Coordinates of C-alpha atoms and ligand atoms in Angstrom, one line a residue:
G278 CA -20.6 -7.8 -36.3
D279 CA -19.5 -10.0 -33.4
R280 CA -16.1 -10.7 -35.0
R281 CA -15.3 -7.4 -35.4
H282 CA -16.5 -6.1 -32.0
H283 CA -14.3 -8.8 -30.5
S284 CA -11.1 -7.7 -32.5
K285 CA -11.7 -4.2 -31.6
Q286 CA -11.9 -5.1 -27.8
R287 CA -8.8 -7.4 -28.4
F288 CA -6.8 -4.5 -29.5
F289 CA -7.7 -2.3 -26.8
V290 CA -6.8 -4.5 -24.3
V291 CA -3.4 -5.3 -25.8
D292 CA -2.8 -1.7 -26.6
L293 CA -3.8 -0.4 -23.1
S294 CA -1.8 -3.2 -21.4
Q295 CA 1.4 -2.4 -23.4
A296 CA 0.8 1.6 -22.6
L297 CA 0.5 0.5 -19.0
F298 CA 3.6 -1.0 -18.8
D299 CA 5.4 1.6 -20.4
F300 CA 3.8 4.4 -18.3
V301 CA 4.8 2.6 -15.2
I302 CA 8.5 1.8 -16.2
Q303 CA 9.1 5.6 -16.7
L304 CA 8.0 6.4 -13.1
L305 CA 10.4 3.8 -11.5
P306 CA 13.2 5.0 -9.3
T307 CA 16.5 5.1 -11.0
A308 CA 19.3 2.9 -9.8
E309 CA 21.1 6.1 -8.8
E310 CA 18.2 7.2 -6.7
M311 CA 18.0 3.8 -4.9
T312 CA 21.8 3.9 -4.1
V313 CA 21.5 7.2 -2.7
K314 CA 18.4 6.3 -0.6
E315 CA 20.5 3.3 0.7
D316 CA 23.4 5.6 1.6
V317 CA 21.3 7.7 3.5
R318 CA 19.6 4.9 5.5
K319 CA 23.3 3.7 6.2
L320 CA 24.4 7.1 7.5
L321 CA 21.3 7.5 9.7
E322 CA 21.8 4.1 11.1
R323 CA 25.4 5.1 12.1
L324 CA 24.3 8.0 13.8
I325 CA 21.5 6.4 15.7
R326 CA 24.0 3.8 17.1
T327 CA 25.8 6.6 18.8
I328 CA 22.8 6.7 21.1
E329 CA 21.5 3.4 20.9
P330 CA 24.5 1.0 20.0
D331 CA 22.1 -2.1 19.7
S332 CA 19.8 -0.7 17.2
R333 CA 18.9 -1.4 13.4
L334 CA 17.5 0.9 11.0
L335 CA 15.0 -1.0 8.5
S336 CA 13.4 0.1 5.5
F337 CA 9.5 -0.3 5.2
G338 CA 6.9 1.0 3.0
S339 CA 7.4 1.6 -0.8
T340 CA 11.2 1.5 -0.8
A341 CA 11.0 -2.0 0.7
N342 CA 7.8 -3.6 -0.8
G343 CA 8.5 -3.2 -4.5
F344 CA 5.8 -0.6 -5.1
S345 CA 8.1 2.4 -5.1
L346 CA 7.8 5.4 -7.5
R347 CA 10.4 7.9 -8.5
N348 CA 11.0 10.3 -5.4
S349 CA 8.8 8.3 -3.0
D350 CA 9.0 9.0 0.5
M351 CA 11.3 6.9 2.8
D352 CA 9.9 5.1 5.5
L353 CA 12.3 3.8 8.6
C354 CA 11.9 2.0 11.4
C355 CA 14.6 1.6 14.3
L356 CA 14.6 -1.5 16.1
I357 CA 16.3 -2.0 19.3
D358 CA 17.7 -5.1 20.6
S359 CA 18.8 -4.1 24.0
E360 CA 16.7 -4.9 27.1
E361 CA 16.8 -1.2 28.5
R362 CA 15.9 1.3 26.3
L363 CA 14.8 4.9 26.2
S364 CA 11.1 5.7 25.4
A365 CA 10.2 6.3 21.9
S366 CA 9.6 9.9 22.7
D367 CA 12.7 10.3 24.4
L368 CA 14.5 8.9 21.5
V369 CA 12.7 11.1 19.2
T370 CA 13.8 14.1 21.0
M371 CA 17.4 12.9 21.1
L372 CA 17.7 11.8 17.5
G373 CA 16.3 14.9 16.3
D374 CA 19.0 17.0 18.2
L375 CA 21.6 14.8 17.1
L376 CA 20.6 14.9 13.4
E377 CA 20.1 18.8 13.5
R378 CA 23.7 19.1 14.8
E379 CA 25.4 16.5 12.7
T380 CA 23.5 16.6 9.3
K381 CA 22.4 18.8 6.5
F382 CA 18.8 17.4 7.1
H383 CA 15.7 19.6 7.8
V384 CA 14.6 17.9 11.2
K385 CA 11.3 17.9 12.8
P386 CA 10.8 15.6 15.8
L387 CA 7.2 14.6 16.6
P388 CA 7.8 13.2 20.0
H389 CA 4.1 13.6 21.3
A390 CA 2.3 12.2 18.1
R391 CA 0.2 9.1 18.3
I392 CA 3.3 7.1 16.7
P393 CA 6.2 9.4 17.7
I394 CA 8.7 9.9 14.5
V395 CA 11.4 12.2 13.3
K396 CA 10.5 13.9 9.9
L397 CA 13.6 14.6 7.7
S398 CA 13.8 16.2 4.4
L399 CA 17.1 16.7 2.3
D400 CA 17.3 19.6 -0.4
P401 CA 17.8 18.6 -4.1
S402 CA 21.1 17.6 -5.0
P403 CA 22.6 16.0 -8.2
G404 CA 21.7 12.6 -7.2
L405 CA 18.4 13.4 -6.0
P406 CA 17.1 16.1 -8.2
L407 CA 14.0 16.4 -6.0
G408 CA 15.5 16.1 -2.6
I409 CA 14.3 13.3 0.0
A410 CA 11.7 12.9 2.7
C411 CA 12.0 10.5 5.2
D412 CA 10.1 9.5 8.5
I413 CA 12.1 7.5 11.3
G414 CA 9.7 5.6 13.7
F415 CA 10.6 3.2 16.5
E416 CA 9.7 -0.5 17.1
N417 CA 7.0 -0.8 14.5
R418 CA 7.3 -4.4 13.6
L419 CA 4.0 -4.9 12.5
A420 CA 4.8 -2.4 9.7
L421 CA 7.9 -4.3 8.8
E422 CA 5.8 -7.6 8.6
N423 CA 3.0 -6.0 6.5
T424 CA 5.6 -4.7 4.1
R425 CA 7.0 -8.0 3.9
L426 CA 3.6 -9.4 3.2
L427 CA 3.0 -6.8 0.4
M428 CA 6.5 -7.6 -1.3
C429 CA 5.5 -11.2 -1.3
Y430 CA 2.5 -10.7 -3.2
A431 CA 4.4 -8.3 -5.6
M432 CA 6.9 -11.3 -6.3
I433 CA 4.2 -13.8 -7.1
D434 CA 3.2 -12.2 -10.3
P435 CA 5.5 -9.1 -10.6
T436 CA 4.1 -7.9 -13.9
R437 CA 0.3 -7.9 -13.2
V438 CA 0.6 -6.8 -9.5
R439 CA 3.4 -4.2 -9.7
T440 CA 2.0 -2.6 -12.7
L441 CA -1.8 -2.4 -11.2
V442 CA -0.7 -1.1 -8.1
L443 CA 2.0 1.3 -9.4
F444 CA -0.8 2.8 -11.8
L445 CA -3.2 3.1 -9.2
K446 CA -0.7 5.1 -6.9
V447 CA 0.2 7.5 -9.9
W448 CA -3.6 7.9 -10.8
S449 CA -4.6 8.3 -7.3
K450 CA -2.0 11.0 -6.5
R451 CA -2.7 12.9 -9.7
R452 CA -6.4 12.8 -8.8
K453 CA -5.9 14.0 -5.5
I454 CA -7.5 10.9 -3.5
N455 CA -4.5 9.9 -1.8
S456 CA -4.1 11.7 1.2
P457 CA -5.4 10.5 4.7
Y458 CA -4.9 13.9 6.1
Q459 CA -7.6 15.4 3.8
G460 CA -10.0 12.6 4.1
T461 CA -8.9 10.3 1.5
L462 CA -7.0 7.1 1.3
S463 CA -3.0 6.3 1.8
S464 CA -1.3 4.3 -0.7
Y465 CA -1.3 1.4 1.5
G466 CA -4.9 1.5 1.6
Y467 CA -4.9 1.5 -2.5
V468 CA -2.5 -1.5 -2.4
L469 CA -4.9 -3.5 -0.1
L470 CA -7.7 -2.9 -2.2
V471 CA -6.0 -4.2 -5.3
I472 CA -4.6 -7.3 -3.4
Y473 CA -8.3 -7.8 -2.1
F474 CA -9.5 -7.7 -5.7
L475 CA -6.9 -10.2 -6.9
I476 CA -7.5 -12.6 -4.3
H477 CA -11.3 -12.5 -3.5
V478 CA -12.8 -10.8 -6.4
K479 CA -11.3 -12.2 -9.4
N480 CA -12.5 -15.8 -10.3
P481 CA -10.4 -17.6 -10.8
P482 CA -8.1 -15.8 -8.8
V483 CA -4.9 -13.9 -9.7
L484 CA -3.2 -14.3 -6.4
P485 CA -3.3 -17.0 -3.5
N486 CA -4.1 -15.9 0.1
L487 CA -0.7 -16.4 1.7
Q488 CA -2.2 -15.8 5.2
Q489 CA -4.6 -19.1 4.7
M490 CA -2.0 -21.3 3.3
P491 CA -1.0 -24.1 5.6
P492 CA 2.5 -23.9 6.9
L493 CA 4.9 -26.4 5.7
R494 CA 5.8 -27.8 9.3
P495 CA 4.2 -27.0 12.6
I496 CA 5.1 -23.6 13.8
S497 CA 4.7 -22.5 17.6
Q498 CA 2.1 -19.8 18.7
E499 CA 5.3 -17.5 19.7
D500 CA 6.6 -17.6 16.2
T501 CA 3.3 -16.9 14.3
H502 CA 2.1 -13.9 16.8
M503 CA 3.3 -10.6 17.6
G504 CA 1.7 -9.7 20.7
D505 CA -2.1 -10.7 20.1
Y506 CA -2.0 -10.3 16.5
N507 CA -1.2 -13.4 14.2
T508 CA 1.2 -12.2 11.5
W509 CA 2.0 -15.6 10.1
F510 CA 1.8 -16.0 6.3
F511 CA 3.4 -18.2 3.5
D512 CA 6.6 -16.5 2.7
D513 CA 8.5 -19.3 0.7
I514 CA 8.1 -17.6 -2.7
E515 CA 10.4 -19.9 -4.6
L516 CA 8.6 -22.8 -3.6
L517 CA 5.3 -21.3 -4.3
R518 CA 6.3 -20.0 -7.9
Q519 CA 7.0 -23.8 -8.4
R520 CA 3.8 -25.1 -7.0
W521 CA 0.9 -22.6 -7.4
Q522 CA 0.1 -21.0 -10.9
S523 CA -3.0 -19.0 -11.3
S524 CA -5.5 -20.1 -13.8
N525 CA -6.4 -16.4 -14.3
T526 CA -4.9 -15.3 -17.5
D527 CA -6.5 -11.9 -17.9
S528 CA -4.3 -9.0 -19.0
V529 CA -3.2 -6.0 -16.9
A530 CA -5.6 -3.8 -18.7
E531 CA -8.7 -6.3 -18.4
L532 CA -7.7 -6.3 -14.6
L533 CA -7.6 -2.6 -14.4
V534 CA -11.1 -2.2 -16.2
D535 CA -12.7 -4.7 -13.7
F536 CA -11.1 -3.0 -10.9
F537 CA -12.6 0.2 -11.3
R538 CA -15.8 -1.4 -12.1
Y539 CA -15.9 -3.5 -9.1
Y540 CA -15.0 -0.4 -6.9
S541 CA -17.6 2.1 -8.8
R542 CA -20.3 -0.3 -9.0
D543 CA -20.2 -3.6 -6.9
F544 CA -18.2 -3.2 -3.6
S545 CA -20.6 -2.8 -0.8
Y546 CA -19.6 0.2 1.0
N547 CA -22.2 0.6 3.4
N548 CA -22.1 -2.7 4.9
G549 CA -18.9 -4.5 3.7
V550 CA -15.1 -4.8 4.9
A551 CA -12.3 -5.5 2.7
S552 CA -10.1 -7.7 4.1
I553 CA -7.3 -9.5 2.2
R554 CA -7.2 -12.3 5.0
A555 CA -10.7 -13.0 5.1
G556 CA -12.3 -11.9 1.9
L557 CA -15.5 -9.7 2.2
L558 CA -16.5 -9.2 5.8
K559 CA -19.4 -7.4 7.4
K560 CA -19.2 -4.1 9.3
D561 CA -21.7 -5.6 12.0
S562 CA -19.6 -8.5 12.7
K563 CA -16.3 -6.4 13.3
G564 CA -18.3 -3.9 15.4
W565 CA -17.8 -1.1 12.4
Q566 CA -21.4 -0.3 11.9
N567 CA -22.0 3.1 10.5
D568 CA -25.4 3.2 12.3
L569 CA -27.2 6.6 11.6
S570 CA -29.2 5.9 14.8
N571 CA -26.0 6.4 16.9
G572 CA -26.6 10.5 16.2
R573 CA -24.7 12.8 14.0
Y574 CA -21.5 13.4 15.7
N575 CA -20.7 9.8 16.4
D576 CA -17.3 9.3 16.1
A577 CA -16.9 5.7 15.3
R578 CA -19.4 6.2 12.2
E579 CA -17.4 8.9 11.1
R580 CA -14.2 6.6 11.1
N581 CA -16.1 3.6 9.4
R582 CA -17.4 4.9 5.9
F583 CA -15.1 3.0 4.2
C584 CA -13.5 -0.2 5.7
V585 CA -10.6 -1.9 5.0
E586 CA -9.0 -4.4 7.4
D587 CA -5.4 -4.3 8.3
P588 CA -3.9 -7.8 7.4
F589 CA -2.6 -8.3 10.7
E590 CA -4.0 -5.8 13.0
T591 CA -7.4 -7.0 12.1
D592 CA -9.2 -4.3 14.6
F593 CA -7.5 -1.5 12.6
N594 CA -9.3 0.3 9.7
V595 CA -7.0 1.2 7.4
A596 CA -9.6 3.5 5.7
R597 CA -10.6 5.1 9.1
C598 CA -9.4 8.5 7.7
V599 CA -11.6 8.5 4.8
T600 CA -14.4 11.0 5.5
K601 CA -18.1 11.2 3.9
E602 CA -16.7 13.8 1.3
G603 CA -13.5 11.7 0.8
L604 CA -15.5 8.6 -0.1
Y605 CA -17.7 10.7 -2.3
K606 CA -14.6 11.7 -4.1
I607 CA -13.1 8.5 -4.2
R608 CA -16.1 6.7 -5.6
G609 CA -16.6 9.6 -8.0
E610 CA -13.1 8.9 -9.2
F611 CA -13.6 5.1 -9.7
M612 CA -16.9 5.9 -11.7
R613 CA -15.0 8.4 -13.8
A614 CA -12.3 6.1 -14.7
S615 CA -14.8 3.3 -15.4
R616 CA -16.4 5.6 -18.0
I617 CA -13.3 6.7 -19.5
L618 CA -12.2 3.1 -20.1
A619 CA -15.8 2.1 -21.4
L620 CA -15.5 4.5 -24.4
R621 CA -12.2 2.5 -25.4
P622 CA -10.2 5.2 -26.4
R623 CA -6.6 4.8 -27.7
A624 CA -4.8 3.7 -24.8
I625 CA -2.3 6.7 -24.6
V626 CA -5.5 9.1 -24.8
A627 CA -7.0 6.9 -21.9
L628 CA -4.1 7.1 -19.8
S629 CA -3.5 11.0 -20.2
Q630 CA -7.3 11.3 -19.5
L631 CA -7.3 8.9 -16.5
C632 CA -4.4 10.6 -14.8
E633 CA -5.4 14.2 -15.7
E634 CA -4.3 16.8 -12.7
Ligands
CTP835 N1 1.3 1.6 7.1 C1 0.7 0.9 8.1 N2 -0.6 1.3 8.3 C2 -1.3 2.4 7.9 C3 -0.7 3.1 6.7 C4 0.8 2.6 6.5 O1 1.1 0.1 8.7 N3 -2.5 2.7 8.1 C5 2.8 1.0 7.0 C6 2.8 0.1 5.9 O2 3.9 -0.8 6.2 C7 2.9 0.8 4.6 C8 3.9 2.0 5.2 O3 3.4 2.3 6.4 O4 3.9 -0.3 3.6 C9 3.8 3.2 4.2 O5 2.5 3.5 4.0 P1 2.1 4.5 2.8 O6 3.1 5.8 2.7 O7 0.7 4.7 2.9 O8 2.6 3.5 1.6 P2 4.1 3.5 0.6 O9 3.8 2.1 -0.4 O10 5.3 3.7 1.1 O11 3.4 4.6 -0.7 P3 4.0 6.0 -1.1 O12 5.2 5.6 -2.3 O13 2.9 6.8 -1.7 O14 4.7 6.7 0.3
MG836 MG1 5.7 5.8 2.1

């Protein structure tokens, strides 16, 4: 009875962990794709420097944080080191014109967006069978830092963290719940949900909280802050690997099963805020309550159905685009995934069912 049950459970977990690694590996970008992308970045940097000689073009998002899938978009950020510089919207307009003239990219400048960007895309070619899509923004230093934070978390426990995150990115895209423009959650939001779960829900934790670890030596306010935001985190990963070892030995499959269970059953969507910095917070304490008494068309309420705190911009709800319908869909998907895994099917069957389009 018990022994047999136990060994069946063991088999399921081992089998599913292996299947998850195999599944994720074949979705990683090829070396060729990464080379082409780096070449594109260098080319664009050279062109931008004809407008702003003191500028640098840096990668952020998935191409820079270790959570990149084949054919994922490229997020680029232009930093300008000179004192006198053009406004972001002027730069977007000028850069748009320049790229239109000088390159084969399809160019769409959005100078009046909340965050002005130039959108670029390139048609498929032998090196990039699916083409390339890329956004260039300006001076988004917080995004560069949160990319570095995510990358550090990925490096602490590459196998478990990257496998979980990459799987959830594919899963959420195939299940159509990864699109902030349609009321669901961005990839960035899902990554934060995974990290929150690994630091604050799993006991013992799989990851340390890098933002709460004391610095090795005192550092000035100026070195820890960007504007009003505290962007400090422990980033000496080599040292951390020598000194910190998680006592949590759960396999990837066990973590995935628990992740789906937690977000389908236990997370408090009505009152809770998932914060990788501070653990579970209350909507009340952040002024993010979705109080029904505020009337039907209350904007704040619509923006705070699902609350995921940005690690640095702590007054920013990363899940603010999630609508009532979007949240219903997301929670439905967490429940569906839990249900599929509870039946312990063969791993290949489980993965193909989970990611069915
Ligand atoms: N970002 C952010 N705030 C958000 C959304 C995104 O600061 N509300 C920044 C983060 O630095 C994030 C990057 O934009 O790493 C890219 O976000 P996103 O496209 O959601 O994540 P990717 O990891 O690039 O996923 P994908 O491969 O799906 O593009
Ligand atoms: Mg991206």
